[in-house]
Amino acid sequence: MAQFKDNVLKNLGKYKNDVLNIHEKGIFNYKGEKIYYDHILPKNKKNQNIIKDIRNSFWSSNYSKINFHRYFHHLNSSQGLCINFFYPLIYSNQIKQLYNFLNIDFSNIKKAEFESESNIEQSYKQTKKTNFDFYIESEKNKIYFEIKYTENGFGAAKKNENHINKFKTIYKPLLEKNPYINENFKTQENFLKNYQIMRNLVHIDFSSYVVFLIPKQNPKVYKQALIAKEEILSSLGNERFTIAPLEDWTNDLINSEDIFLNFYYKKFKDKYLNF
């Protein structure tokens, strides 16, 4: 994991200097200390985390009217990667290219959005509902996307009063009689231990799919995704869950017959995967 992340950050630092022509190091504040890194953009240049070919279009569109993560100006931001991966498909009216990967009906798409709030969770006090990195809703199907890049795995939750009450109030009712998740993962203990993954998987139903778009080269993230597929989900759940290797999907889009996609995803690969 450390080697993967180190290689990614080194490549992104080079990308910032050579492609973006930004030589000023970005600042990471750690316990009151300012640490300077090559892979971090100065905050006033965070817009350049969007690849040039789609940059102006994205920032002038309603798709940019979202809550950006605190570290969006870090070039390894998974939110930035998500936008750079999916927005070109929207921009070029090629979102149905995803059918080639998922074999899911994309006819009559009604909605495609970033940072999409859960449409099945109840509100609980002041806590936020699950947010999906990307979401597509067609006439027949809903597809929820979770994106990881250099993160050190999917997060667990502390066994404190807030999380226990949240489990009992929000998630336990969603798990009862749920045929897509194995019974032993419906317990409070296993849910909290696999908290981030479970919050995603409870959204699977007869018309909904969950997709993890992740690098195969991030060993911890990929291993956890496999555990979700092999242990957490039932056979029914497996039919509606996809582990999408970022490398494979990118290469397939590079090989697309569409000239723009072919050209663009070569640049995407140079930024995120050529290390």
mmCIF file of C-alpha atoms in Angstrom, residues 52-245:
data_model
loop_
_atom_site.group_PDB
_atom_site.id
_atom_site.type_symbol
_atom_site.label_atom_id
_atom_site.label_comp_id
_atom_site.label_asym_id
_atom_site.label_seq_id
_atom_site.Cartn_x
_atom_site.Cartn_y
_atom_site.Cartn_z
ATOM 1 C CA LYS A 52 -7.988 20.982 -18.911
ATOM 2 C CA ASP A 53 -10.179 19.493 -21.673
ATOM 3 C CA ILE A 54 -13.277 19.565 -19.464
ATOM 4 C CA ARG A 55 -12.264 22.208 -16.917
ATOM 5 C CA ASN A 56 -14.196 25.229 -18.180
ATOM 6 C CA SER A 57 -17.263 23.162 -19.000
ATOM 7 C CA PHE A 58 -17.360 21.536 -15.570
ATOM 8 C CA TRP A 59 -16.855 24.693 -13.523
ATOM 9 C CA SER A 60 -19.507 26.567 -15.499
ATOM 10 C CA SER A 61 -22.031 23.733 -15.211
ATOM 11 C CA ASN A 62 -24.516 22.861 -12.473
ATOM 12 C CA TYR A 63 -22.464 19.710 -11.823
ATOM 13 C CA SER A 64 -19.966 21.908 -9.984
ATOM 14 C CA LYS A 65 -22.631 23.104 -7.512
ATOM 15 C CA ILE A 66 -21.668 20.496 -4.939
ATOM 16 C CA ASN A 67 -19.910 20.376 -1.598
ATOM 17 C CA PHE A 68 -16.237 19.855 -2.309
ATOM 18 C CA HIS A 69 -14.151 17.792 0.063
ATOM 19 C CA ARG A 70 -11.731 19.542 2.370
ATOM 20 C CA TYR A 71 -8.761 18.123 0.461
ATOM 21 C CA PHE A 72 -10.088 18.540 -3.065
ATOM 22 C CA HIS A 73 -6.978 20.616 -3.870
ATOM 23 C CA HIS A 74 -4.864 17.493 -3.302
ATOM 24 C CA LEU A 75 -4.237 15.948 -6.709
ATOM 25 C CA ASN A 76 -4.902 12.472 -5.270
ATOM 26 C CA SER A 77 -8.397 13.519 -4.151
ATOM 27 C CA SER A 78 -10.797 10.680 -4.965
ATOM 28 C CA GLN A 79 -13.512 13.298 -5.503
ATOM 29 C CA GLY A 80 -11.324 14.946 -8.139
ATOM 30 C CA LEU A 81 -10.650 11.568 -9.751
ATOM 31 C CA CYS A 82 -14.379 10.808 -9.767
ATOM 32 C CA ILE A 83 -15.244 14.045 -11.562
ATOM 33 C CA ASN A 84 -12.373 13.633 -14.014
ATOM 34 C CA PHE A 85 -13.530 10.105 -14.783
ATOM 35 C CA PHE A 86 -17.292 10.547 -15.149
ATOM 36 C CA TYR A 87 -17.822 14.145 -16.251
ATOM 37 C CA PRO A 88 -16.287 13.602 -19.735
ATOM 38 C CA LEU A 89 -18.968 10.965 -20.361
ATOM 39 C CA ILE A 90 -21.623 13.532 -19.488
ATOM 40 C CA TYR A 91 -19.853 16.299 -21.436
ATOM 41 C CA SER A 92 -19.641 14.166 -24.586
ATOM 42 C CA ASN A 93 -23.099 12.648 -24.147
ATOM 43 C CA GLN A 94 -21.495 9.219 -23.824
ATOM 44 C CA ILE A 95 -22.733 8.149 -20.395
ATOM 45 C CA LYS A 96 -24.200 5.041 -22.005
ATOM 46 C CA GLN A 97 -20.606 3.854 -22.509
ATOM 47 C CA LEU A 98 -20.973 2.511 -18.979
ATOM 48 C CA TYR A 99 -23.367 -0.085 -20.362
ATOM 49 C CA ASN A 100 -20.328 -1.778 -21.935
ATOM 50 C CA PHE A 101 -18.895 -2.286 -18.435
ATOM 51 C CA LEU A 102 -22.018 -2.999 -16.410
ATOM 52 C CA ASN A 103 -24.545 -4.452 -18.857
ATOM 53 C CA ILE A 104 -27.263 -2.451 -17.103
ATOM 54 C CA ASP A 105 -30.110 -0.711 -18.911
ATOM 55 C CA PHE A 106 -29.188 2.973 -19.299
ATOM 56 C CA SER A 107 -32.201 3.934 -21.390
ATOM 57 C CA ASN A 108 -33.964 7.194 -20.510
ATOM 58 C CA ILE A 109 -31.461 8.495 -17.958
ATOM 59 C CA LYS A 110 -33.286 10.822 -15.585
ATOM 60 C CA LYS A 111 -30.420 11.866 -13.333
ATOM 61 C CA ALA A 112 -26.631 11.838 -13.165
ATOM 62 C CA GLU A 113 -24.997 13.664 -10.285
ATOM 63 C CA PHE A 114 -21.935 13.908 -8.072
ATOM 64 C CA GLU A 115 -22.114 13.827 -4.265
ATOM 65 C CA SER A 116 -25.580 12.321 -4.326
ATOM 66 C CA GLU A 117 -27.316 11.946 -0.981
ATOM 67 C CA SER A 118 -28.919 8.619 -0.055
ATOM 68 C CA ASN A 119 -32.539 8.370 -1.090
ATOM 69 C CA ILE A 120 -33.401 5.548 1.326
ATOM 70 C CA GLU A 121 -31.838 6.589 4.643
ATOM 71 C CA GLN A 122 -33.859 8.435 7.247
ATOM 72 C CA SER A 123 -32.501 11.632 8.753
ATOM 73 C CA TYR A 124 -30.938 11.054 12.158
ATOM 74 C CA LYS A 125 -30.321 14.043 14.433
ATOM 75 C CA GLN A 126 -27.607 16.197 12.862
ATOM 76 C CA THR A 127 -25.681 13.412 11.150
ATOM 77 C CA LYS A 128 -25.328 13.345 7.390
ATOM 78 C CA LYS A 129 -26.851 10.713 5.176
ATOM 79 C CA THR A 130 -24.545 8.554 3.062
ATOM 80 C CA ASN A 131 -23.212 10.489 0.092
ATOM 81 C CA PHE A 132 -22.309 8.644 -3.097
ATOM 82 C CA ASP A 133 -19.463 9.922 -5.223
ATOM 83 C CA PHE A 134 -21.535 9.478 -8.373
ATOM 84 C CA TYR A 135 -25.102 8.384 -9.034
ATOM 85 C CA ILE A 136 -27.089 7.522 -12.155
ATOM 86 C CA GLU A 137 -30.808 6.959 -12.283
ATOM 87 C CA SER A 138 -32.479 5.673 -15.423
ATOM 88 C CA GLU A 139 -36.084 4.765 -16.037
ATOM 89 C CA LYS A 140 -35.519 1.244 -14.690
ATOM 90 C CA ASN A 141 -32.352 1.306 -12.584
ATOM 91 C CA LYS A 142 -30.358 3.214 -9.994
ATOM 92 C CA ILE A 143 -26.551 2.885 -9.868
ATOM 93 C CA TYR A 144 -24.559 4.075 -6.854
ATOM 94 C CA PHE A 145 -20.803 4.587 -7.302
ATOM 95 C CA GLU A 146 -18.172 4.602 -4.556
ATOM 96 C CA ILE A 147 -14.715 5.781 -5.646
ATOM 97 C CA LYS A 148 -11.387 5.086 -3.935
ATOM 98 C CA TYR A 149 -7.866 6.002 -5.045
ATOM 99 C CA THR A 150 -5.029 6.236 -2.513
ATOM 100 C CA GLU A 151 -7.177 5.825 0.607
ATOM 101 C CA ASN A 152 -6.001 3.307 3.169
ATOM 102 C CA GLY A 153 -9.127 1.187 2.932
ATOM 103 C CA PHE A 154 -12.832 1.567 3.671
ATOM 104 C CA GLY A 155 -13.536 3.034 7.073
ATOM 105 C CA ALA A 156 -14.923 1.399 10.217
ATOM 106 C CA ALA A 157 -17.049 3.171 12.836
ATOM 107 C CA LYS A 158 -16.369 3.533 16.534
ATOM 108 C CA LYS A 159 -18.676 1.548 18.778
ATOM 109 C CA ASN A 160 -19.997 4.642 20.517
ATOM 110 C CA GLU A 161 -23.513 5.716 21.487
ATOM 111 C CA ASN A 162 -24.044 7.800 18.364
ATOM 112 C CA HIS A 163 -23.112 5.010 15.929
ATOM 113 C CA ILE A 164 -25.027 2.370 17.891
ATOM 114 C CA ASN A 165 -28.173 4.505 17.891
ATOM 115 C CA LYS A 166 -27.703 5.330 14.231
ATOM 116 C CA PHE A 167 -27.402 1.619 13.416
ATOM 117 C CA LYS A 168 -30.580 0.790 15.347
ATOM 118 C CA THR A 169 -32.563 3.711 13.918
ATOM 119 C CA ILE A 170 -31.447 3.824 10.275
ATOM 120 C CA TYR A 171 -29.655 0.674 9.191
ATOM 121 C CA LYS A 172 -31.229 -2.149 11.158
ATOM 122 C CA PRO A 173 -34.651 -1.589 9.502
ATOM 123 C CA LEU A 174 -32.941 -1.587 6.083
ATOM 124 C CA LEU A 175 -31.203 -4.878 6.886
ATOM 125 C CA GLU A 176 -34.244 -6.782 8.129
ATOM 126 C CA LYS A 177 -35.525 -9.195 5.484
ATOM 127 C CA ASN A 178 -32.803 -7.901 3.153
ATOM 128 C CA PRO A 179 -32.014 -10.814 0.771
ATOM 129 C CA TYR A 180 -28.888 -9.164 -0.651
ATOM 130 C CA ILE A 181 -26.737 -9.233 2.513
ATOM 131 C CA ASN A 182 -25.731 -12.352 4.444
ATOM 132 C CA GLU A 183 -27.305 -12.706 7.873
ATOM 133 C CA ASN A 184 -24.066 -12.645 9.882
ATOM 134 C CA PHE A 185 -23.244 -9.167 8.525
ATOM 135 C CA LYS A 186 -26.551 -7.726 9.686
ATOM 136 C CA THR A 187 -25.333 -7.568 13.283
ATOM 137 C CA GLN A 188 -24.363 -4.308 14.927
ATOM 138 C CA GLU A 189 -20.791 -5.498 15.471
ATOM 139 C CA ASN A 190 -20.131 -6.512 11.858
ATOM 140 C CA PHE A 191 -21.957 -3.508 10.468
ATOM 141 C CA LEU A 192 -19.830 -1.048 12.443
ATOM 142 C CA LYS A 193 -16.648 -2.984 11.686
ATOM 143 C CA ASN A 194 -17.400 -2.660 7.954
ATOM 144 C CA TYR A 195 -19.239 0.639 8.293
ATOM 145 C CA GLN A 196 -18.397 2.447 5.060
ATOM 146 C CA ILE A 197 -18.840 -0.637 2.923
ATOM 147 C CA MET A 198 -22.102 -1.612 4.620
ATOM 148 C CA ARG A 199 -23.568 1.880 4.207
ATOM 149 C CA ASN A 200 -23.042 1.406 0.480
ATOM 150 C CA LEU A 201 -24.290 -2.158 0.220
ATOM 151 C CA VAL A 202 -27.612 -1.557 1.995
ATOM 152 C CA HIS A 203 -28.616 0.463 -1.081
ATOM 153 C CA ILE A 204 -28.746 -2.668 -3.235
ATOM 154 C CA ASP A 205 -32.295 -3.731 -4.066
ATOM 155 C CA PHE A 206 -34.332 -5.142 -6.958
ATOM 156 C CA SER A 207 -33.710 -2.022 -9.076
ATOM 157 C CA SER A 208 -30.437 -0.731 -7.589
ATOM 158 C CA TYR A 209 -26.772 -1.543 -8.135
ATOM 159 C CA VAL A 210 -23.608 -0.579 -6.260
ATOM 160 C CA VAL A 211 -20.265 -0.150 -8.044
ATOM 161 C CA PHE A 212 -16.849 0.286 -6.417
ATOM 162 C CA LEU A 213 -14.495 2.012 -8.883
ATOM 163 C CA ILE A 214 -11.046 1.347 -7.412
ATOM 164 C CA PRO A 215 -7.447 0.710 -8.513
ATOM 165 C CA LYS A 216 -6.376 -2.932 -8.512
ATOM 166 C CA GLN A 217 -2.973 -1.654 -7.416
ATOM 167 C CA ASN A 218 -4.315 -0.386 -4.085
ATOM 168 C CA PRO A 219 -4.081 -3.725 -2.237
ATOM 169 C CA LYS A 220 -6.025 -2.929 0.931
ATOM 170 C CA VAL A 221 -8.965 -1.291 -0.843
ATOM 171 C CA TYR A 222 -9.145 -4.056 -3.437
ATOM 172 C CA LYS A 223 -8.976 -6.786 -0.788
ATOM 173 C CA GLN A 224 -11.814 -5.213 1.197
ATOM 174 C CA ALA A 225 -13.930 -4.968 -1.964
ATOM 175 C CA LEU A 226 -13.349 -8.673 -2.606
ATOM 176 C CA ILE A 227 -14.391 -9.489 0.965
ATOM 177 C CA ALA A 228 -17.597 -7.544 0.358
ATOM 178 C CA LYS A 229 -18.260 -9.608 -2.743
ATOM 179 C CA GLU A 230 -17.286 -12.997 -1.336
ATOM 180 C CA GLU A 231 -18.446 -12.771 2.279
ATOM 181 C CA ILE A 232 -20.869 -9.904 2.921
ATOM 182 C CA LEU A 233 -23.197 -10.235 -0.048
ATOM 183 C CA SER A 234 -25.511 -13.137 -0.808
ATOM 184 C CA SER A 235 -25.672 -14.605 -4.306
ATOM 185 C CA LEU A 236 -28.527 -12.190 -5.055
ATOM 186 C CA GLY A 237 -26.453 -9.272 -3.816
ATOM 187 C CA ASN A 238 -23.493 -10.339 -5.924
ATOM 188 C CA GLU A 239 -25.580 -9.971 -9.066
ATOM 189 C CA ARG A 240 -26.018 -6.283 -8.257
ATOM 190 C CA PHE A 241 -22.506 -5.425 -7.092
ATOM 191 C CA THR A 242 -19.511 -4.682 -9.300
ATOM 192 C CA ILE A 243 -15.844 -4.221 -8.469
ATOM 193 C CA ALA A 244 -14.692 -1.951 -11.290
ATOM 194 C CA PRO A 245 -10.897 -1.870 -11.735
#
